[in-house]
mmCIF file of C-alpha atoms in Angstrom:
data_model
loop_
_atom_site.group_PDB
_atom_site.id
_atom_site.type_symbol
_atom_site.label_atom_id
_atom_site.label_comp_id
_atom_site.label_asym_id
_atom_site.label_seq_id
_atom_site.Cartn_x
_atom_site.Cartn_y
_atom_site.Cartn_z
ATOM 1 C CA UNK A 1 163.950 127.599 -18.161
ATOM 2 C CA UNK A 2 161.724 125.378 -15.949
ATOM 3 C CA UNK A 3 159.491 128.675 -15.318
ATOM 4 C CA UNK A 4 159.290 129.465 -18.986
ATOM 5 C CA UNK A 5 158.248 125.363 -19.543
ATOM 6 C CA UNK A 6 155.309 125.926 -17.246
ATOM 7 C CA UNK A 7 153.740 129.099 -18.309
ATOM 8 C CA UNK A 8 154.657 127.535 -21.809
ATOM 9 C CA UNK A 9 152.296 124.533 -20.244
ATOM 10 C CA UNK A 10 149.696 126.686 -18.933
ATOM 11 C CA UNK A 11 148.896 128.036 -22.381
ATOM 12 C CA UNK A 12 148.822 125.250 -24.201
ATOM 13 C CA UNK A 13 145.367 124.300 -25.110
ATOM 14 C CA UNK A 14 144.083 120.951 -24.157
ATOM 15 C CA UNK A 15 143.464 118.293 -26.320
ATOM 16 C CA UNK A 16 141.008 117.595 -29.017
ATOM 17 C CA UNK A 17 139.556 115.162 -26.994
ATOM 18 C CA UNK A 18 138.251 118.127 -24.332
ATOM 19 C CA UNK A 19 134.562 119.406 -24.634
ATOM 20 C CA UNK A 20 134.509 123.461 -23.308
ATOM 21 C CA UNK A 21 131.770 123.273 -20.983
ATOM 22 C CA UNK A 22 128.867 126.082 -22.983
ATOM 23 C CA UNK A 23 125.640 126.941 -22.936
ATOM 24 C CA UNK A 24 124.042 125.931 -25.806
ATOM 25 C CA UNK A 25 120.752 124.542 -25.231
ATOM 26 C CA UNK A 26 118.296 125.285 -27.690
ATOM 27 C CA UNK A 27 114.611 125.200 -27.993
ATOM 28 C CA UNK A 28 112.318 122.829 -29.605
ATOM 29 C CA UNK A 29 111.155 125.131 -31.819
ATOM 30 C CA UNK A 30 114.871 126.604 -33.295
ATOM 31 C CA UNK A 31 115.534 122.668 -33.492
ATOM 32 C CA UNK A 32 112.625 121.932 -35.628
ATOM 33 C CA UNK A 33 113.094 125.158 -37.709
ATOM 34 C CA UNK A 34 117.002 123.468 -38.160
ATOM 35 C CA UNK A 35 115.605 120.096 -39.390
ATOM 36 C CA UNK A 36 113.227 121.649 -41.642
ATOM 37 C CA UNK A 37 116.078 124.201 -43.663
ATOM 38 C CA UNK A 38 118.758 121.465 -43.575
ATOM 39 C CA UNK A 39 117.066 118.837 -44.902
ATOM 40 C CA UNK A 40 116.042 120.741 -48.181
ATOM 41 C CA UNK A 41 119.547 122.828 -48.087
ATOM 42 C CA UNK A 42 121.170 119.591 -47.771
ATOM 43 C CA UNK A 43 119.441 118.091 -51.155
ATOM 44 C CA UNK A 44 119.652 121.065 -53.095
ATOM 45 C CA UNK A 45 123.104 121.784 -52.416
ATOM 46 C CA UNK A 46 124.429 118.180 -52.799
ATOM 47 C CA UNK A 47 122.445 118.268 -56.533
ATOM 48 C CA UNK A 48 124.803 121.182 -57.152
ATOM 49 C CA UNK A 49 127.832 120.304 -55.823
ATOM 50 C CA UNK A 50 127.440 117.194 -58.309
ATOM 51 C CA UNK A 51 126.426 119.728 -61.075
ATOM 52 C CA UNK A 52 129.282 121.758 -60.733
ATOM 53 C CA UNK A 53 131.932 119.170 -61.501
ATOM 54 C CA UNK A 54 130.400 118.090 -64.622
ATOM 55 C CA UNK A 55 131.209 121.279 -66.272
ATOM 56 C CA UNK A 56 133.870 122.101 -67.912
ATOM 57 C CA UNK A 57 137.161 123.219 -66.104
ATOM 58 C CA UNK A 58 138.198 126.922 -66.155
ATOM 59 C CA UNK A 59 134.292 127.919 -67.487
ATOM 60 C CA UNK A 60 131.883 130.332 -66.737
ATOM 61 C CA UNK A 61 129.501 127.779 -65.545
ATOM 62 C CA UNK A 62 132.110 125.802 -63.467
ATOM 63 C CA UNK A 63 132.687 129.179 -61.544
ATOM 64 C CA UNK A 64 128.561 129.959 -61.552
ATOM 65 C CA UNK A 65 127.646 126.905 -60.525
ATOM 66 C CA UNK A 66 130.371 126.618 -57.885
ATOM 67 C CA UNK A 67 129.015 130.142 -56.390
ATOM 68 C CA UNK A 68 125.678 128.843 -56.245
ATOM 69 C CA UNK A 69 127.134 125.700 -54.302
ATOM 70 C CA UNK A 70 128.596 128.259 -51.667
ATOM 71 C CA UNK A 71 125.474 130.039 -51.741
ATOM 72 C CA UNK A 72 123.385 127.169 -50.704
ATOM 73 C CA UNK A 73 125.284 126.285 -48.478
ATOM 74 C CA UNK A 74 125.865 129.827 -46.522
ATOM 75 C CA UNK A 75 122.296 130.759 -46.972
ATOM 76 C CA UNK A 76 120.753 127.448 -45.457
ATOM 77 C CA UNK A 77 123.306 127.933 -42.718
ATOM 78 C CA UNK A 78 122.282 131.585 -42.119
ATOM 79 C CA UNK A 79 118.270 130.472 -42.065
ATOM 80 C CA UNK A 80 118.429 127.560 -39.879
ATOM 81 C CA UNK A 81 119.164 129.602 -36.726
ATOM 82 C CA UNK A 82 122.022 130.826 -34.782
ATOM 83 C CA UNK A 83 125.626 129.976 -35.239
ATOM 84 C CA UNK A 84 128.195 130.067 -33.109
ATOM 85 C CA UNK A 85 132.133 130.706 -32.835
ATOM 86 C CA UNK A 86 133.300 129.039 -30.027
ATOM 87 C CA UNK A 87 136.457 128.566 -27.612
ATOM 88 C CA UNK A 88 139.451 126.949 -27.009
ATOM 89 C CA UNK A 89 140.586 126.174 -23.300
ATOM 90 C CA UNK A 90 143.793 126.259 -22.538
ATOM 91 C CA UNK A 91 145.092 124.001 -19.436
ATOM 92 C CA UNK A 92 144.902 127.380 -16.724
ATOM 93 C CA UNK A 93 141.200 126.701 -17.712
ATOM 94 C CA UNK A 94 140.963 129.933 -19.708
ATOM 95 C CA UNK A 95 139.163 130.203 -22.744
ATOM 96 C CA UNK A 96 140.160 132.099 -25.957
ATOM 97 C CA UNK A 97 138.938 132.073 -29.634
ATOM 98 C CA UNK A 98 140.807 129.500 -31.758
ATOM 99 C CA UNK A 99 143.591 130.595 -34.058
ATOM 100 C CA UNK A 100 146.701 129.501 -34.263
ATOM 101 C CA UNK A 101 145.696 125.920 -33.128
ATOM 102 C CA UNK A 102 143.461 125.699 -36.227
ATOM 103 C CA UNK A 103 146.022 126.918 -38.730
ATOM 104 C CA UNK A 104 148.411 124.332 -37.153
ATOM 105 C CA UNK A 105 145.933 122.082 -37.549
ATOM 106 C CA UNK A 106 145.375 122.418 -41.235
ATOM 107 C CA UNK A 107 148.832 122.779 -42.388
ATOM 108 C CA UNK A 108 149.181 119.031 -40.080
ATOM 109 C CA UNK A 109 146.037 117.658 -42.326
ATOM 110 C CA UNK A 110 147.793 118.816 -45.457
ATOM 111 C CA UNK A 111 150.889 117.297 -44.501
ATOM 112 C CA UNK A 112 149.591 113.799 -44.175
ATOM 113 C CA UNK A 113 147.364 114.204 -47.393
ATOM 114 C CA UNK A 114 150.569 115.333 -49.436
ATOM 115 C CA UNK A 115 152.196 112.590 -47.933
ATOM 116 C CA UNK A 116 149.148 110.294 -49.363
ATOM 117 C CA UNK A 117 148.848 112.169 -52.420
ATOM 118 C CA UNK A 118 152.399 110.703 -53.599
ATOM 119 C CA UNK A 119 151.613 106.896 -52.609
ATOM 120 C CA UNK A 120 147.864 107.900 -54.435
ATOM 121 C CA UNK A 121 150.322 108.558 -57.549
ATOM 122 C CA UNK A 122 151.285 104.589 -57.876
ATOM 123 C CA UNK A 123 147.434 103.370 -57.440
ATOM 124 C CA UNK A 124 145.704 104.283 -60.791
ATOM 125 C CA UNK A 125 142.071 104.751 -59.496
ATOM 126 C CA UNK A 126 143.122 107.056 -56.768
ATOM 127 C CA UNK A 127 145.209 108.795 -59.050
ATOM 128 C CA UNK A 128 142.766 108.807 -62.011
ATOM 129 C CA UNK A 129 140.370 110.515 -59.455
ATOM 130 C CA UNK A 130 142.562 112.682 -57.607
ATOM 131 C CA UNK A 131 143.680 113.730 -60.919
ATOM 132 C CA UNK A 132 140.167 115.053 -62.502
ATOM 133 C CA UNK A 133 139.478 116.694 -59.453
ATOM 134 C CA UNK A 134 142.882 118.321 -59.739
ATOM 135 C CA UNK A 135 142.697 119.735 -63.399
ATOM 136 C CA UNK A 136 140.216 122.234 -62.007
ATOM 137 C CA UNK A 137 142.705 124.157 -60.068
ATOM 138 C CA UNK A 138 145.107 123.587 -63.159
ATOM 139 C CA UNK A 139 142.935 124.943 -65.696
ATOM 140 C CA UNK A 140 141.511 127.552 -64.139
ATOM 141 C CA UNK A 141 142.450 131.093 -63.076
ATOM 142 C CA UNK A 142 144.564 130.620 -59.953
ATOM 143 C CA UNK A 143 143.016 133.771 -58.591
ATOM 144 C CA UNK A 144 139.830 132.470 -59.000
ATOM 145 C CA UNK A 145 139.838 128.895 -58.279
ATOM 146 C CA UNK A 146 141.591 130.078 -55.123
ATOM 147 C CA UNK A 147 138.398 132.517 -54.519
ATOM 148 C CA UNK A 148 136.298 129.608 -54.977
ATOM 149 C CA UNK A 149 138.002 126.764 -53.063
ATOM 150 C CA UNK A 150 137.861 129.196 -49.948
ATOM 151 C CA UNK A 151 134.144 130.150 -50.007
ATOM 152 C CA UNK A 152 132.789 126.764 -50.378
ATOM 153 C CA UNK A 153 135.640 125.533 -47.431
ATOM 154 C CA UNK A 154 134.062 127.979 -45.563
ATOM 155 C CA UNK A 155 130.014 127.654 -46.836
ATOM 156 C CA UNK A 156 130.785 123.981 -45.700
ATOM 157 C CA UNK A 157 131.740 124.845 -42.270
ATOM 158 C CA UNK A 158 128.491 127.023 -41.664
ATOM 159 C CA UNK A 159 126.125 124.550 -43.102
ATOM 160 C CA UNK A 160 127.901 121.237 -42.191
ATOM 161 C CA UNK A 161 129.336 121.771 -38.843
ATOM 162 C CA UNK A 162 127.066 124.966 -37.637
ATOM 163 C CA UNK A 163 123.683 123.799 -38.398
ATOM 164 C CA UNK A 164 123.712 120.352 -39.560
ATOM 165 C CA UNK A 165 125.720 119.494 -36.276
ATOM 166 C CA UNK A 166 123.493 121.444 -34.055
ATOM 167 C CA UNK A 167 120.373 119.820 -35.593
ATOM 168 C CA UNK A 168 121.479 116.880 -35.180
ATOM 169 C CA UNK A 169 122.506 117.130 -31.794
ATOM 170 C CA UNK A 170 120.701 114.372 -29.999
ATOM 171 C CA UNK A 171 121.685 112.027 -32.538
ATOM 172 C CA UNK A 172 125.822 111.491 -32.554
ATOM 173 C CA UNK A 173 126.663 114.603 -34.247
ATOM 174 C CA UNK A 174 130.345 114.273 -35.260
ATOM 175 C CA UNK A 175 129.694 110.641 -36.902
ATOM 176 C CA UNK A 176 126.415 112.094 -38.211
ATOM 177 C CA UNK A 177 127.189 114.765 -39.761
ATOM 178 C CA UNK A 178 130.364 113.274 -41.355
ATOM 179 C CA UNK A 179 128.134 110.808 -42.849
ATOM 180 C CA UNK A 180 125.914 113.255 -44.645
ATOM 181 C CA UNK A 181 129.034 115.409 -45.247
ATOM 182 C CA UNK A 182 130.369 112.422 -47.303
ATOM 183 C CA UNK A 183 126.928 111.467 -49.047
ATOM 184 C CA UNK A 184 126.525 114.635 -50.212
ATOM 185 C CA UNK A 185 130.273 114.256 -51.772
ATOM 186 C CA UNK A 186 128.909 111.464 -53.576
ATOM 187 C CA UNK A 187 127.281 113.616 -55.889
ATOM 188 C CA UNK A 188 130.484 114.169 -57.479
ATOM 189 C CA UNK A 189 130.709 110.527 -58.526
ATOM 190 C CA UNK A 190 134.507 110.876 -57.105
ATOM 191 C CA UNK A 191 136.009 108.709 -55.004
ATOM 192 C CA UNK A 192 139.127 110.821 -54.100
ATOM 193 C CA UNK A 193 136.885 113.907 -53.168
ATOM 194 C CA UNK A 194 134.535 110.932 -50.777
ATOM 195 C CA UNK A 195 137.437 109.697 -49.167
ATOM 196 C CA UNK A 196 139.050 113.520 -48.127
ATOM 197 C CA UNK A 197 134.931 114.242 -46.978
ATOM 198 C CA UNK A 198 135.027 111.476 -44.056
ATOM 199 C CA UNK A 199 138.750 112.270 -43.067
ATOM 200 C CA UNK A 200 138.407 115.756 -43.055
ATOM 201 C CA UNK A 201 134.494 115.916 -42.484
ATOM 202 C CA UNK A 202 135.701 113.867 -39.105
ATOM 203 C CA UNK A 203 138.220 116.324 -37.790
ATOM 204 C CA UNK A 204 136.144 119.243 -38.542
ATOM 205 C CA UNK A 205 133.034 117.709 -36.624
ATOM 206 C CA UNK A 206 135.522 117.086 -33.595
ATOM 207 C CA UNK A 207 136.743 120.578 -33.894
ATOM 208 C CA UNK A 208 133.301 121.851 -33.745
ATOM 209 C CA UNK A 209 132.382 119.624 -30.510
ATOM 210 C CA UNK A 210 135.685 120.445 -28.642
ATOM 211 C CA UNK A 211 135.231 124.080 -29.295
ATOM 212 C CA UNK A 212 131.352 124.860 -29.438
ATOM 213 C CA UNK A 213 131.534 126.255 -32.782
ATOM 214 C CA UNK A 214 132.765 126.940 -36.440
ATOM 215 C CA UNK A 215 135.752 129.387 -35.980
ATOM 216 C CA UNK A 216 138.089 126.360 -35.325
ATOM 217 C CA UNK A 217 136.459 124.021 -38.371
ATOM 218 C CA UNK A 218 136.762 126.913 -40.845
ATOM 219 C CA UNK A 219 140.129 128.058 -39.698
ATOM 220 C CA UNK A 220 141.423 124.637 -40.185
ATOM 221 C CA UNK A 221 139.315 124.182 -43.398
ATOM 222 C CA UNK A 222 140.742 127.169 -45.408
ATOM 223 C CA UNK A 223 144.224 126.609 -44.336
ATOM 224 C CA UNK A 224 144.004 123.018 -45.514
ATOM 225 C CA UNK A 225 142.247 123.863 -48.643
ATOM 226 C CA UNK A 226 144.521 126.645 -49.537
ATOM 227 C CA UNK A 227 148.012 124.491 -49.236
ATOM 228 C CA UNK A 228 145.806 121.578 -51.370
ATOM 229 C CA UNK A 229 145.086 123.884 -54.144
ATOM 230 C CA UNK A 230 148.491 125.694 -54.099
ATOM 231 C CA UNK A 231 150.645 122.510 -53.831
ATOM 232 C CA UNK A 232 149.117 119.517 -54.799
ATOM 233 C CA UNK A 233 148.327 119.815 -58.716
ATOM 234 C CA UNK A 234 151.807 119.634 -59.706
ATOM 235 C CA UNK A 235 152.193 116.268 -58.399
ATOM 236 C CA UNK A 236 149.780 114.996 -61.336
ATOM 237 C CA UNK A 237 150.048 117.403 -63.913
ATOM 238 C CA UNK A 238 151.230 114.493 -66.142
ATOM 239 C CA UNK A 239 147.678 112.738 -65.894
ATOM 240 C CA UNK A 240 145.842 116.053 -66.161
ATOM 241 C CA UNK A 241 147.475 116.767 -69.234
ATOM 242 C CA UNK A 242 146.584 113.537 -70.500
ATOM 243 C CA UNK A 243 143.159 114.332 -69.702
ATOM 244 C CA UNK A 244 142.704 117.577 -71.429
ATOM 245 C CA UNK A 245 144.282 116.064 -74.676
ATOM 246 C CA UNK A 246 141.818 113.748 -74.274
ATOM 247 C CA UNK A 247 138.998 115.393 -74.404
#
């Protein structure tokens, strides 16, 4: 038993707080060429993402204009330079692509925001808020909202915490690049969907910096959005019910 606790020790990767030692240094020229493409992808895609929330739920344009949000985002990612996956080190000091860390990660994350989505029930603002982002994923195809929520989770991760981070390298790039995460949230005028930016937008960036790259952020970012979309909406179905008879 005391021989299975130690290999079980050895492979155990280290915490979040651990930085894998990589080569990443990159030229002032790729750096500059990073600036440039982020600073107009970040614009135009914030414009969008605010866009796409003022349509109607279950549309054509909600679903166009959400594609085009994962577009921008993916594309400016792509053009800015090289990306990278990065590694998880386990305490033996070996290195191996994160995977099942991530996933643990994300189902953690949703725990705790399940957990907050209930006490978010009893505060009417949060609730009001969490609730019209909600009635997206209610009124929608399931297939399709589900299609969605996973290619912007993972358009965020290439264009957030590939090449905004590494742009902003020399400049604190997990606080950073939550902060522009969450600003570009803003868009949305939503104060739920702000609020789950600089949690999540936090973790992710200290994902990226312990690992070197995206895998671990988009891993943990899909997982996380998948359980939101799946199991939070029937918690307020009541208020987005009340919504759509509103309108």
């Amino acid at each position: 038993m005391s021989r299975f606790l130690e290999r079980l020790d050895r492979i155990l990767p280290m915490p979040l707080t651990h930085v894998v030692d990589l080569d990443q240094v990159e030229t002032t020229k790729v750096r500059r060429r990073r600036r440039r493409v982020v600073t107009g992808t970040a614009l135009g895609g914030a414009a969008l993402l605010g866009a796409s929330l003022s349509t109607r739920p279950g549309s054509r344009q909600f679903y166009a204009s959400t594609a085009a949000v994962a577009a921008t985002w993916t594309l400016g990612g792509a053009l800015s330079g090289p990306l990278h996956l990065g590694w998880i080190q386990n305490r033996d000091a070996t290195l191996r692509r994160p995977l099942v860390t991530p996933v643990a990660t994300g189902v953690g994350a949703f725990g705790l925001f399940y957990g907050g989505a209930l006490v978010a029930r009893e505060v009417p603002v949060l609730g009001d808020a969490v609730a019209r982002v909600l009635r997206f994923a209610d009124e929608g195809d399931d297939r399709l909202v589900l299609a969605t929520t996973l290619a912007n989770g993972l358009a965020e991760e290439v264009f957030f915490r590939g090449a905004l981070y590494s742009a902003l390298a020399d400049a604190h790039p997990v606080a950073s690049s939550t902060a522009v995460y969450a600003l570009a949230t803003t868009t949305t005028r939503n104060p739920a969907l702000v609020l789950a930016a600089g949690v999540m937008g936090t973790l992710f960036a200290l994902q990226r910096r312990a690992s070197g790259g995206i895998q671990a952020p988009v891993i943990t970012h899909l997982t996380w959005s998948a359980l939101m979309v799946r199991y939070l909406p029937p918690l307020f179905r009541d208020r987005t019910t009340d919504e759509k008879r509103a309108r």
